[in-house]
Coordinates of C-alpha atoms in Angstrom, one line a residue:
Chain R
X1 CA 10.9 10.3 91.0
X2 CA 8.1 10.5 93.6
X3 CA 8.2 7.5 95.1
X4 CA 10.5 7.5 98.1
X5 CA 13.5 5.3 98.7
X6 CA 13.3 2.3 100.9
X7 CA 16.6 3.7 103.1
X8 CA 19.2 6.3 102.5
X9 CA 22.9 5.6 103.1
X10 CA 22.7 8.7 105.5
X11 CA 20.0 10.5 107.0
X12 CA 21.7 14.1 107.3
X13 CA 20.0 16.7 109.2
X14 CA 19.4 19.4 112.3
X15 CA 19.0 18.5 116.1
X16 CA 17.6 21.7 117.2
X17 CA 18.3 22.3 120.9
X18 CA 15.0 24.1 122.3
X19 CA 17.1 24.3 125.7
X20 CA 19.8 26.6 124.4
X21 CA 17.8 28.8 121.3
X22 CA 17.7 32.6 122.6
X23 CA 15.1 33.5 119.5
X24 CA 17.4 35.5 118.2
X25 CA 16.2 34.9 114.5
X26 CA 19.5 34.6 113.2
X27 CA 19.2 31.7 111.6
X28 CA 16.2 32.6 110.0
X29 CA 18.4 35.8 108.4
X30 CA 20.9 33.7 107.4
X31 CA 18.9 31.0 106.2
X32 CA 17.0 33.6 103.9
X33 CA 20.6 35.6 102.9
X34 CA 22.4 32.3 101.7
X35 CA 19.4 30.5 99.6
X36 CA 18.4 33.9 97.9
X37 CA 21.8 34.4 97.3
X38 CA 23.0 30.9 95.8
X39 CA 20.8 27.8 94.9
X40 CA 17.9 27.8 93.1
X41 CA 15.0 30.3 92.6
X42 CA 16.0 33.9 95.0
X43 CA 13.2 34.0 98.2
X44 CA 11.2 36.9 97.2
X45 CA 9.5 39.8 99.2
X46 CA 5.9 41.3 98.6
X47 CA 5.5 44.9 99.5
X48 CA 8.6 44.4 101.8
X49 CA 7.6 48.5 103.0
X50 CA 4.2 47.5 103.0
X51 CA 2.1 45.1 104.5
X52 CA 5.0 42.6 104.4
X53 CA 5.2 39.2 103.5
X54 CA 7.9 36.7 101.8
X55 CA 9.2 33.0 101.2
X56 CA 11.1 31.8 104.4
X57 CA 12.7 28.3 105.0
X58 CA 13.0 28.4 108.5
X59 CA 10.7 30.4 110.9
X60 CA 11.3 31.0 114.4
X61 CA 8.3 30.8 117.1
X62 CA 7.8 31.2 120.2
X63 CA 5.7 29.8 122.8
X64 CA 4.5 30.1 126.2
X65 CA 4.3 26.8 128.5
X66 CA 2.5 26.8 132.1
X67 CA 3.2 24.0 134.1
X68 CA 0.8 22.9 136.9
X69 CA 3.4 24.3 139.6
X70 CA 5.3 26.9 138.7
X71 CA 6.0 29.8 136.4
X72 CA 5.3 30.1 133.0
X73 CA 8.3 29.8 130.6
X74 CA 8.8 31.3 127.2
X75 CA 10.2 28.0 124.6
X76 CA 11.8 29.7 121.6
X77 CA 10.9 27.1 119.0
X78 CA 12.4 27.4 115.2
X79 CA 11.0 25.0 112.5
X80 CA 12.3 24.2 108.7
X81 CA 11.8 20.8 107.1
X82 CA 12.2 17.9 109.1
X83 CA 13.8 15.7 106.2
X84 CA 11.5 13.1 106.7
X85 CA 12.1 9.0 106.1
X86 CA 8.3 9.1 105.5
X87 CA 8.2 12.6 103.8
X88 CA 4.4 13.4 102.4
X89 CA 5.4 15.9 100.3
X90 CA 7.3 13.5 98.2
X91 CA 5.1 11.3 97.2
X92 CA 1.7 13.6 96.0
X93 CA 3.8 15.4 93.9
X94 CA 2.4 14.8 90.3
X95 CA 5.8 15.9 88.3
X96 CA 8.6 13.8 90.1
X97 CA 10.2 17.3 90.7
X98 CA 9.8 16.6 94.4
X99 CA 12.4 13.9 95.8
X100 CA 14.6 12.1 98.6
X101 CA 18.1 11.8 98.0
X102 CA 19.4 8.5 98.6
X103 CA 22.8 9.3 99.4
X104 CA 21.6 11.3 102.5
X105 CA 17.9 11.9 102.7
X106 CA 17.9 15.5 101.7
X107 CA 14.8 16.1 100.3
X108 CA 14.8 18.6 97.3
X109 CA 12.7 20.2 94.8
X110 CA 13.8 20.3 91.2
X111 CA 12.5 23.7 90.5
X112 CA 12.3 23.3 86.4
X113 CA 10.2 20.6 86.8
X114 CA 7.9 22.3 89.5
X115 CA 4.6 23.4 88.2
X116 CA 3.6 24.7 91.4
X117 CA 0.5 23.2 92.2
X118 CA 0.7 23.3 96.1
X119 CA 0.5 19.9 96.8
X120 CA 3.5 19.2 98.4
X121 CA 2.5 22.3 101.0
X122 CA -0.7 21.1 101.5
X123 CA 0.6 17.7 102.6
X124 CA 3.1 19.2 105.1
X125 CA 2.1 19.5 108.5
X126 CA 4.9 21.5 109.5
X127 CA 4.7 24.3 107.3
X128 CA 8.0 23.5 105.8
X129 CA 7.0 24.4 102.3
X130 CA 5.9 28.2 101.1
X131 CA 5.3 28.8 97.3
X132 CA 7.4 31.6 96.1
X133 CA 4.9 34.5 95.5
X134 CA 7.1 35.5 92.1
X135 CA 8.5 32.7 91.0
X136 CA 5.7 30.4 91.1
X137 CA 7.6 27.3 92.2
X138 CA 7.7 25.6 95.4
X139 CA 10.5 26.5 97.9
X140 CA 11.9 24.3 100.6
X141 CA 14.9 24.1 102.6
X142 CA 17.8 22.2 101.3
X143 CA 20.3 21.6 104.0
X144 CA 22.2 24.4 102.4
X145 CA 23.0 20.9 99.7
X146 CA 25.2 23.7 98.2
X147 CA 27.2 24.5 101.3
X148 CA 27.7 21.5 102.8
X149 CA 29.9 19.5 99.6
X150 CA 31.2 22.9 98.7
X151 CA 34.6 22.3 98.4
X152 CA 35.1 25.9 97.6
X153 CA 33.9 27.0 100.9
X154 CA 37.0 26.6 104.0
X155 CA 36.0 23.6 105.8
X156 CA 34.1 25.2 109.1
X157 CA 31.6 26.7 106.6
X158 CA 30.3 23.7 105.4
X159 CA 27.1 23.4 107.1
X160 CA 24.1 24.8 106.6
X161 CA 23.9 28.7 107.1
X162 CA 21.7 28.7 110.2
X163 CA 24.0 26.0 111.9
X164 CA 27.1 28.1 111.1
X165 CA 25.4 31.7 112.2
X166 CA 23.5 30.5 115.6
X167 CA 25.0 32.3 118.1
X168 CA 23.9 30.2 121.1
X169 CA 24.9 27.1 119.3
X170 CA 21.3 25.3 119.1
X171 CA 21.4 23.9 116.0
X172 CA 23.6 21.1 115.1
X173 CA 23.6 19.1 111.6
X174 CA 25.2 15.9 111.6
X175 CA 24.4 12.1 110.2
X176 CA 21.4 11.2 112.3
X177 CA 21.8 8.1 110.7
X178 CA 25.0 6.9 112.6
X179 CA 24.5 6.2 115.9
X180 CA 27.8 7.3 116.8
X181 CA 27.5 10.7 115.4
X182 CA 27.4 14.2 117.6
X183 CA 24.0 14.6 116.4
X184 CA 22.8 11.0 117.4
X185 CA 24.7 10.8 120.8
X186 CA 23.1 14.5 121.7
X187 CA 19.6 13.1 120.6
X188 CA 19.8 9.8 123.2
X189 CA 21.7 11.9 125.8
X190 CA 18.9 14.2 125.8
X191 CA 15.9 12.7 125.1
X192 CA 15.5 14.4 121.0
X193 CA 11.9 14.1 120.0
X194 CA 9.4 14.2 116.7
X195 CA 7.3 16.8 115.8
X196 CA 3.5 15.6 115.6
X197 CA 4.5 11.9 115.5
X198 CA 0.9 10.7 115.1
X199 CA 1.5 12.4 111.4
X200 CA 3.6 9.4 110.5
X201 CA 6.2 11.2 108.5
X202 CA 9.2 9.5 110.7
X203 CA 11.4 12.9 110.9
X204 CA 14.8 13.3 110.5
X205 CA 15.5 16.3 112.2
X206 CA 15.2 16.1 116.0
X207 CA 14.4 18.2 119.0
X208 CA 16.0 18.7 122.4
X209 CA 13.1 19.7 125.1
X210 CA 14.1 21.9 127.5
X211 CA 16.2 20.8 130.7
X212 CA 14.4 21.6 133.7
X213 CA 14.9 24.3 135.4
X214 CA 17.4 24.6 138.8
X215 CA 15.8 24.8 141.6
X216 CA 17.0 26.7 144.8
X217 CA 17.1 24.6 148.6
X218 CA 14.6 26.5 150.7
X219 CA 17.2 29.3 152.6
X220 CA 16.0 31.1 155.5
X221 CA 16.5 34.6 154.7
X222 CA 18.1 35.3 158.3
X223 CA 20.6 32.4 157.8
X224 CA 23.9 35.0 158.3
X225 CA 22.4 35.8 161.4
X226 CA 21.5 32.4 162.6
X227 CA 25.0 30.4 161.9
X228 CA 26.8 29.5 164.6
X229 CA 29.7 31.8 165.9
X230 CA 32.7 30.1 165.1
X231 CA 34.9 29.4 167.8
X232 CA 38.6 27.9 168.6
X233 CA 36.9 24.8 168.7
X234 CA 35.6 24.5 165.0
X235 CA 38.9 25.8 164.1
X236 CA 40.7 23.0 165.1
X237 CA 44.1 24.5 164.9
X238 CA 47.1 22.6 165.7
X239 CA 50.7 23.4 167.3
X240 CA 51.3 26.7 168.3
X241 CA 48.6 28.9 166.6
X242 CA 46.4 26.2 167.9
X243 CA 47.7 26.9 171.9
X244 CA 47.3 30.9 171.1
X245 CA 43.7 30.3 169.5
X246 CA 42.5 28.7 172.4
X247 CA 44.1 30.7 174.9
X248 CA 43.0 34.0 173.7
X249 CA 39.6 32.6 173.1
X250 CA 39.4 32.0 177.1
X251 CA 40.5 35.2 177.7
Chain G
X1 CA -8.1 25.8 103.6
X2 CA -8.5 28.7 101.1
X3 CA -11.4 28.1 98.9
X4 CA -9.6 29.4 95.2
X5 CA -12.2 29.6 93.0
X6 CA -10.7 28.2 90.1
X7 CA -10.5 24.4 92.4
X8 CA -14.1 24.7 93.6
X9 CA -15.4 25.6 90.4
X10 CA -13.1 22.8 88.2
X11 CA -13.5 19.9 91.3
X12 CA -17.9 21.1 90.6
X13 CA -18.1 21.3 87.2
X14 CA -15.6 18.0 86.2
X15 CA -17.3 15.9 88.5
X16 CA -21.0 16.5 86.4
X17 CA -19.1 16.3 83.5
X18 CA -17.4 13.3 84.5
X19 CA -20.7 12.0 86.0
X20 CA -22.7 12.7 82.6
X21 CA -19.9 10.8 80.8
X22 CA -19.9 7.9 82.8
X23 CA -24.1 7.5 82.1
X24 CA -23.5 8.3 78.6
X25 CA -21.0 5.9 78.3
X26 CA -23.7 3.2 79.7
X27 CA -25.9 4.1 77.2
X28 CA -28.5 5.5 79.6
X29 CA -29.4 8.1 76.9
X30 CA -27.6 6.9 73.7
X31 CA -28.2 10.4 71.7
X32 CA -27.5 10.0 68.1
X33 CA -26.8 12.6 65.4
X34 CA -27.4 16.5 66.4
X35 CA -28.4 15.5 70.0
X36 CA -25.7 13.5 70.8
X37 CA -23.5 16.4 69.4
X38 CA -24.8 18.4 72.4
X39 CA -24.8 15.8 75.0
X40 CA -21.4 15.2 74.5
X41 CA -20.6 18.5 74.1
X42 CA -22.2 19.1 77.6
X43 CA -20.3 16.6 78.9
X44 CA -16.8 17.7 77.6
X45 CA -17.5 21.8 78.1
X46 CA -18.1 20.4 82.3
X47 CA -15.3 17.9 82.4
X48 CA -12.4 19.1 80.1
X49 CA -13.3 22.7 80.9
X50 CA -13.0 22.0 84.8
X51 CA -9.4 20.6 84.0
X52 CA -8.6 23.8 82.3
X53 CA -9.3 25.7 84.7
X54 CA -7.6 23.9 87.5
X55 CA -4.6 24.7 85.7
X56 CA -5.4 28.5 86.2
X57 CA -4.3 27.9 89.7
X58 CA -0.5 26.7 88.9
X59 CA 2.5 28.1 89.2
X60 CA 3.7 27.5 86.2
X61 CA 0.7 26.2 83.9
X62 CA 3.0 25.5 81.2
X63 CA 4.8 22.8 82.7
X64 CA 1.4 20.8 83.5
X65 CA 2.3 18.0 80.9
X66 CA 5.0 16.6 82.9
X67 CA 1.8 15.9 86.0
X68 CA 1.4 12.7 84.5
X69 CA 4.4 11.0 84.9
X70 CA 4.0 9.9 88.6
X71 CA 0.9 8.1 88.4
X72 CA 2.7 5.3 90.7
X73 CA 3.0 7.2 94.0
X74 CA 1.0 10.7 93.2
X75 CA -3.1 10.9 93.2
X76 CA -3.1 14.3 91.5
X77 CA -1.1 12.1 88.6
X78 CA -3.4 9.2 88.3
X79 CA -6.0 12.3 88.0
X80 CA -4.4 13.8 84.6
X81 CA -4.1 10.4 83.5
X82 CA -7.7 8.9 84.3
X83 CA -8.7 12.1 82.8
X84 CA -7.0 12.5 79.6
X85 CA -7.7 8.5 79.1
X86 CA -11.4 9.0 79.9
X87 CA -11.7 12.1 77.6
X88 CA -9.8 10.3 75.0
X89 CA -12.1 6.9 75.0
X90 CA -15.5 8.8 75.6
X91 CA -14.5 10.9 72.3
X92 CA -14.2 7.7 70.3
X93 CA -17.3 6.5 71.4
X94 CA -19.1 10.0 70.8
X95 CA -17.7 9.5 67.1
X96 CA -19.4 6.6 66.7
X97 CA -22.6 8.2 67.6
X98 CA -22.7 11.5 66.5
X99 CA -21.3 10.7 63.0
X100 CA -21.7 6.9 62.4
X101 CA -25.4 6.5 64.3
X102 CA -23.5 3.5 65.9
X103 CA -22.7 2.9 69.5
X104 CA -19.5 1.0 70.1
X105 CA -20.4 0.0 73.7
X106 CA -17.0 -1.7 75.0
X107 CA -15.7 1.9 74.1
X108 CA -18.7 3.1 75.9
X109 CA -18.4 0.9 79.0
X110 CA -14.2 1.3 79.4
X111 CA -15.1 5.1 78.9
X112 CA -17.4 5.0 81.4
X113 CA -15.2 3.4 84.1
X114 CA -12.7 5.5 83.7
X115 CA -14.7 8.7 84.3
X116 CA -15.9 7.4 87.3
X117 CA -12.4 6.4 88.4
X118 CA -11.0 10.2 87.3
X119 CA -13.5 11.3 90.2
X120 CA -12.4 9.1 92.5
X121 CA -8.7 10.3 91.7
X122 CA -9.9 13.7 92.1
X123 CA -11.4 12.6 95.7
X124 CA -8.6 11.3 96.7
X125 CA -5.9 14.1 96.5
X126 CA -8.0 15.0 99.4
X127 CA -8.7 12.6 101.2
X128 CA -4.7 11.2 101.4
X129 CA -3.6 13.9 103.0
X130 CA -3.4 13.3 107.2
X131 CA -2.6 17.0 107.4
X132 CA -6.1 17.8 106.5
X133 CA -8.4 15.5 109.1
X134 CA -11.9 16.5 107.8
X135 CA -10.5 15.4 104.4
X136 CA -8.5 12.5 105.8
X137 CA -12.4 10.3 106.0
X138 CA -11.8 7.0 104.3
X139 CA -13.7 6.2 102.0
X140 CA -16.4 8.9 103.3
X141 CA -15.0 11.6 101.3
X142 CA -14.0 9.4 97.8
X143 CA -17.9 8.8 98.7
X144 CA -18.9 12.6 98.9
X145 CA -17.4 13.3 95.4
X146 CA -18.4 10.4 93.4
X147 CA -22.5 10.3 95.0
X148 CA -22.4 13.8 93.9
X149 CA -20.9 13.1 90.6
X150 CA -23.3 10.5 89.9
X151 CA -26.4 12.4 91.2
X152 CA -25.3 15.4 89.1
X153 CA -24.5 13.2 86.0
X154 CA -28.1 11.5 86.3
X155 CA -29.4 14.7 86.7
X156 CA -27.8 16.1 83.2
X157 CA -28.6 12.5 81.6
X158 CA -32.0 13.0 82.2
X159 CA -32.6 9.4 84.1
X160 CA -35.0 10.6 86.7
X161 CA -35.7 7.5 88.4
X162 CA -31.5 7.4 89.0
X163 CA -31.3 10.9 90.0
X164 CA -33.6 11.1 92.5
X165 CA -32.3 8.3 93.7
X166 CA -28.5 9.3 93.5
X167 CA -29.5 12.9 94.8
X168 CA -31.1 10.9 98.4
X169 CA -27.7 8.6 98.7
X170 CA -25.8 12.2 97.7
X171 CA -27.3 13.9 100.5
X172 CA -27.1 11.6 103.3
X173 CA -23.7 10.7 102.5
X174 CA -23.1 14.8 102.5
X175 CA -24.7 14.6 106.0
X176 CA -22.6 12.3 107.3
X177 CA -19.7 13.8 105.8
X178 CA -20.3 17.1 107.5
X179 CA -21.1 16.0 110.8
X180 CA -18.1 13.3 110.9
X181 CA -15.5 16.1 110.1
X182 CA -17.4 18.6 112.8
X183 CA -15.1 16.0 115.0
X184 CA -11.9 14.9 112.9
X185 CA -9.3 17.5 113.7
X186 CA -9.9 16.6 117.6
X187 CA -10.1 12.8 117.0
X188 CA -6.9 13.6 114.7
X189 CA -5.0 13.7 117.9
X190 CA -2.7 16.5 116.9
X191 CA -2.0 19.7 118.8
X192 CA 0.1 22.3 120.1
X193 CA 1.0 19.9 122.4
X194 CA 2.0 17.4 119.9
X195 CA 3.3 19.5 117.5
X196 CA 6.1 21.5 119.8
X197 CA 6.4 18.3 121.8
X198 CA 6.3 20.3 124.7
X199 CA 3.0 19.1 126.0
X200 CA 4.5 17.0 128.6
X201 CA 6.1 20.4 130.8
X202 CA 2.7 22.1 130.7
X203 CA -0.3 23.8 128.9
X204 CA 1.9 25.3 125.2
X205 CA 0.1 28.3 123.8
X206 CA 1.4 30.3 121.1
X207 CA 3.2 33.4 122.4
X208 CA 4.4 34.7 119.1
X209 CA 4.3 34.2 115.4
X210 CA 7.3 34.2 113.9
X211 CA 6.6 37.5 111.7
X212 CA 4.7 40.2 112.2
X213 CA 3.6 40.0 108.6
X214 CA 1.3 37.0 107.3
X215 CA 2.7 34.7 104.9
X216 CA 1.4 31.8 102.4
X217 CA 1.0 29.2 104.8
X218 CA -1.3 31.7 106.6
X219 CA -3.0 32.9 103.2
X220 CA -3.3 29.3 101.8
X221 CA -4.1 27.1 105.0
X222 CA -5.7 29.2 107.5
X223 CA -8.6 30.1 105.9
X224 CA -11.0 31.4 109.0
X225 CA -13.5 33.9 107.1
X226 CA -15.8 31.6 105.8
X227 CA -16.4 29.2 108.5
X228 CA -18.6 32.3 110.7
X229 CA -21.3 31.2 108.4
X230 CA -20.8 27.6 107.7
X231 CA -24.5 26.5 109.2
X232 CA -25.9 28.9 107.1
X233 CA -24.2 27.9 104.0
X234 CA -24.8 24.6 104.8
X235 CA -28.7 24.6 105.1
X236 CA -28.0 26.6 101.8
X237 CA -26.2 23.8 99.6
X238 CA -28.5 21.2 101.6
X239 CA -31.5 23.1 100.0
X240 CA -30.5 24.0 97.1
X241 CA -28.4 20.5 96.0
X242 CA -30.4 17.8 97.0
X243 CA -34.3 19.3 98.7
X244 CA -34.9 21.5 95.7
X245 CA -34.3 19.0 92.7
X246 CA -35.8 16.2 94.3
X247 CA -38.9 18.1 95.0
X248 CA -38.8 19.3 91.0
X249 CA -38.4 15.5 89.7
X250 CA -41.0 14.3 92.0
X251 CA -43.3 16.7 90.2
X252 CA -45.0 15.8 86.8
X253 CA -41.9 15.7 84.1
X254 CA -41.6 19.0 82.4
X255 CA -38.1 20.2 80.9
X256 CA -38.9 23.5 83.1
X257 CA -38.2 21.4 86.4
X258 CA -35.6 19.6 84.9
X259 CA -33.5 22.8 84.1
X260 CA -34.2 24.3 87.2
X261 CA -33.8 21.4 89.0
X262 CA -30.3 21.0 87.3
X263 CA -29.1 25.0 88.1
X264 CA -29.9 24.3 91.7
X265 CA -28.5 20.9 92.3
X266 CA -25.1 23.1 90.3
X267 CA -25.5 25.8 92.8
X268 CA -25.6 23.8 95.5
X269 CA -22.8 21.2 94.9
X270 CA -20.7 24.8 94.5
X271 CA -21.9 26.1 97.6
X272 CA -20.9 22.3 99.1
X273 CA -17.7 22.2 97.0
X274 CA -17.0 26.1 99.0
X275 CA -17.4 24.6 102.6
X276 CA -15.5 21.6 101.9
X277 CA -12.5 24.0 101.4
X278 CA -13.6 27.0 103.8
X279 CA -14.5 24.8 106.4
X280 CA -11.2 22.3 106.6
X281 CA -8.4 22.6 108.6
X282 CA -5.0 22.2 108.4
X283 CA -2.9 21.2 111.3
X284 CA -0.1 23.8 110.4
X285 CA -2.5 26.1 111.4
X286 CA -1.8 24.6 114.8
X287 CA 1.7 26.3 114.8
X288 CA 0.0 29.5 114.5
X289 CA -2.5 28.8 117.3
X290 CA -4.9 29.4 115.1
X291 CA -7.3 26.3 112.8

């Protein structure tokens, strides 16, 4: 069904920390490893010893931000689907195989009932959606829905593969809609933003900007030099030590 | 976007079809016998065969029965269905014609509606979608396909006091189209400042893609080729879809200027149909730094 819920009993998804992320790509080798390997169609490669090109669910950028004063800085910047409340994709598709989940918000293609048209793409403005080159159907990322209630799986696995791998711990999946939750307490503590709000899309996943950086009091490079010599007086000693400090200081 | 032939050529030809349907439905001819056979066949080779061949683009064409089921919330839905619907009433009403030398015209008129609505389905799969500004003009671009559709269809019907009518409407609606959308990805608001969020620290460029490799969003949505040439092209369609055939039904009627001026209002409204893909951008293209 194609038309989107009116609320979901949870709103699970990533709070991506663009303070902490090294751009490592891990998570983009992970994501790629565990949905080839398990759910769903495999992500294929075209001429992978060629001119290269595949199906990824999660693609790491990176950008470069001047501010008026200052150096530039480098923002590592990795984007999957934002597991929208107001999700486009959902609702142009024409065969109901695109859908929300009510029970958490996941939004998921049934790939049997996919004819890959390219709608869905088309009506993403992240980029979260790439047709698979040969199997025709439209490929998205799924939370890892097949890690995260896998009972089969020890209990610290069950998130989704680019959570678990990130070395740098940037990405974080939780119930973003609890307001108690890690996820939800990280988003107000540090200001978590949308992606192209003015899209209207109301996404799930949030993003930490980066914390400003420290900044150094002005030191005066001949400082050592300059200090004060200390003396019996800024000692301060007391009782006998004290007497002998000051004596042999007059001395 | 990427221009894929088999859209331009299927969003071209079903909107004459559809357009000479909707006329023919009216009654504006009503061809009995052995010419109605061909105006209808006209009609149905543009229309249905446009359909067919937008299913050339799909993934998996086989499955393209089940696009009909979510009419409620999906455009491209209400398409198939205003479509099939259309095809199927305007069929009836051909029988009638063709074989009975009778029109049934509450076939004709319900027919008729609902090719005009199956073009304004067609329009709006476009125009819904925000990530595409120059598409995103309400109701401008539902405007663009259905003037053109209804120039074209009075073009193939034969009504030349409609067409050039139709064809002036057609073209200044085209006009404003184009030079409305020269300014709706800036007016749009988004940016690389909106879209990494970052906008507030500084000025955000894109340092680097995330492969070195391109990929489909590049392939499908950042189409850059065409656009070198877009004022070109666009005197082009201009000439050729709405200058050319006016000029021939202005002159004395002769079924010389009416096939000409038929082949060139075609050849423009693909040129058109061309730049309204080539030419729009889509904001994931932002992400890339590139539009």
């Amino acid at each position: 069904m194609t038309q989107l819920p009116e609320t979901t009993e949870r709103k699970l998804g990533l709070v991506i920390d663009l303070d902490t992320c090294v751009g490592c790509h891990a998570c983009v080798v992970a994501c790629k490893g565990w949905n080839t390997e398990n759910y769903g169609a495999p992500l294929s490669d075209q001429d992978p010893y060629g001119t290269p090109s595949g199906t990824f669910l999660n693609r790491v950028h990176s950008y470069e931000i001047t501010p008026k004063e200052g150096t530039a800085k480098l923002v590592h910047f990795p984007k999957s689907c934002l597991h929208c409340d107001d999700a486009p994709c959902v609702t142009v598709c024409p065969t109901g195989a695109s859908y929300k989940r009510v029970e958490d918000g996941i939004v998921l293609v049934n790939e049997d009932h996919c004819i890959g048209c390219g709608l869905c793409a088309w009506a993403c403005p992240y980029g979260a959606r790439e047709m698979d080159a040969a199997e025709g159907v439209m490929k998205k990322c799924t939370l890892c829905v097949d890690r995260i209630y896998n009972e089969n799986l020890p209990e610290e696995d069950r998130e989704p593969a680019c959570v678990r791998t990130c070395p740098a711990g940037a990405r974080h999946f939780g119930d973003l809609g609890d307001p108690d939750s890690d996820v939800s307490q990280l988003v107000a503590e540090r200001g978590g933003m949308d992606l192209m709000p003015e899209q209207g899309t109301k996404p799930v996943n949030k993003y930490l900007p980066p914390r400003p950086k420290d900044v150094l009091d002005e030191v005066d490079i001949l400082a050592p030099l300059l200090a004060t010599p200390e003396t019996a007086e800024h000692r301060n000693l007391s009782g006998f030590l004290g007497w002998l400090d000051r004596t042999l200081e007059k001395i | 976007m990427h221009p894929a032939p088999s859209i331009i050529l299927f969003t071209s030809l079903s909107g004459l079809g559809f357009g000479l349907l909707f006329f023919l439905g009216l009654g504006y001819p009503q061809p009995t016998g052995w010419v109605g056979f061909v105006f209808f066949l006209i009609a149905y080779f543009l229309a249905a065969g446009g359909l067919l061949l937008s299913t050339f683009h799909l993934g998996h064409p086989e499955r393209a029965w089940r696009a009909m089921s979510q009419w409620q919330s999906s455009w491209l839905s209400r398409e198939g269905v205003c479509a099939v619907a259309a095809l199927v009433v305007m069929g009836l009403y051909a029988l009638g014609l063709v074989f009975f030398d009778s029109a049934w015209q509450p076939l004709g008129w319900i027919g008729a509606l609902l090719s005009l609505a199956t073009v304004g389905t067609t329009s709006m799969i476009y125009g819904q979608l925000k990530t595409v500004p120059r598409w995103n003009m309400l109701p401008l671009t539902p405007a663009l396909f259905l003037s053109l559709s209804l120039a074209g269809g009075a073009l193939l019907a034969g009504q030349v006091t409609w067409a050039t009518g139709l064809l002036v409407l057609a073209a200044l609606v085209q006009v404003a189209w184009w030079v409305l959308g020269d300014k709706a990805l800036v007016s749009s608001g988004s940016d690389l400042a909106s879209a990494t969020g970052l906008g507030a620290i500084g000025d955000v460029r894109a340092f680097e893609p995330p492969h070195t490799g391109t990929n489909y969003l590049l392939s499908e949505m950042v189409h850059v080729v065409g656009r070198a040439h877009a004022l070109k092209l666009r005197a082009i369609a201009f000439g050729l879809g709405f200058v050319l055939p006016v000029l021939f039904l202005l002159l004395p009627f002769n079924h010389l200027w009416g096939v000409l001026a038929v082949l060139a209002h075609v050849a423009g409204v693909l040129v058109s149909r061309w730049l309204f893909f080539a030419e729009a951008e889509h904001v994931v293209g932002i992400y890339y730094g590139k539009r």
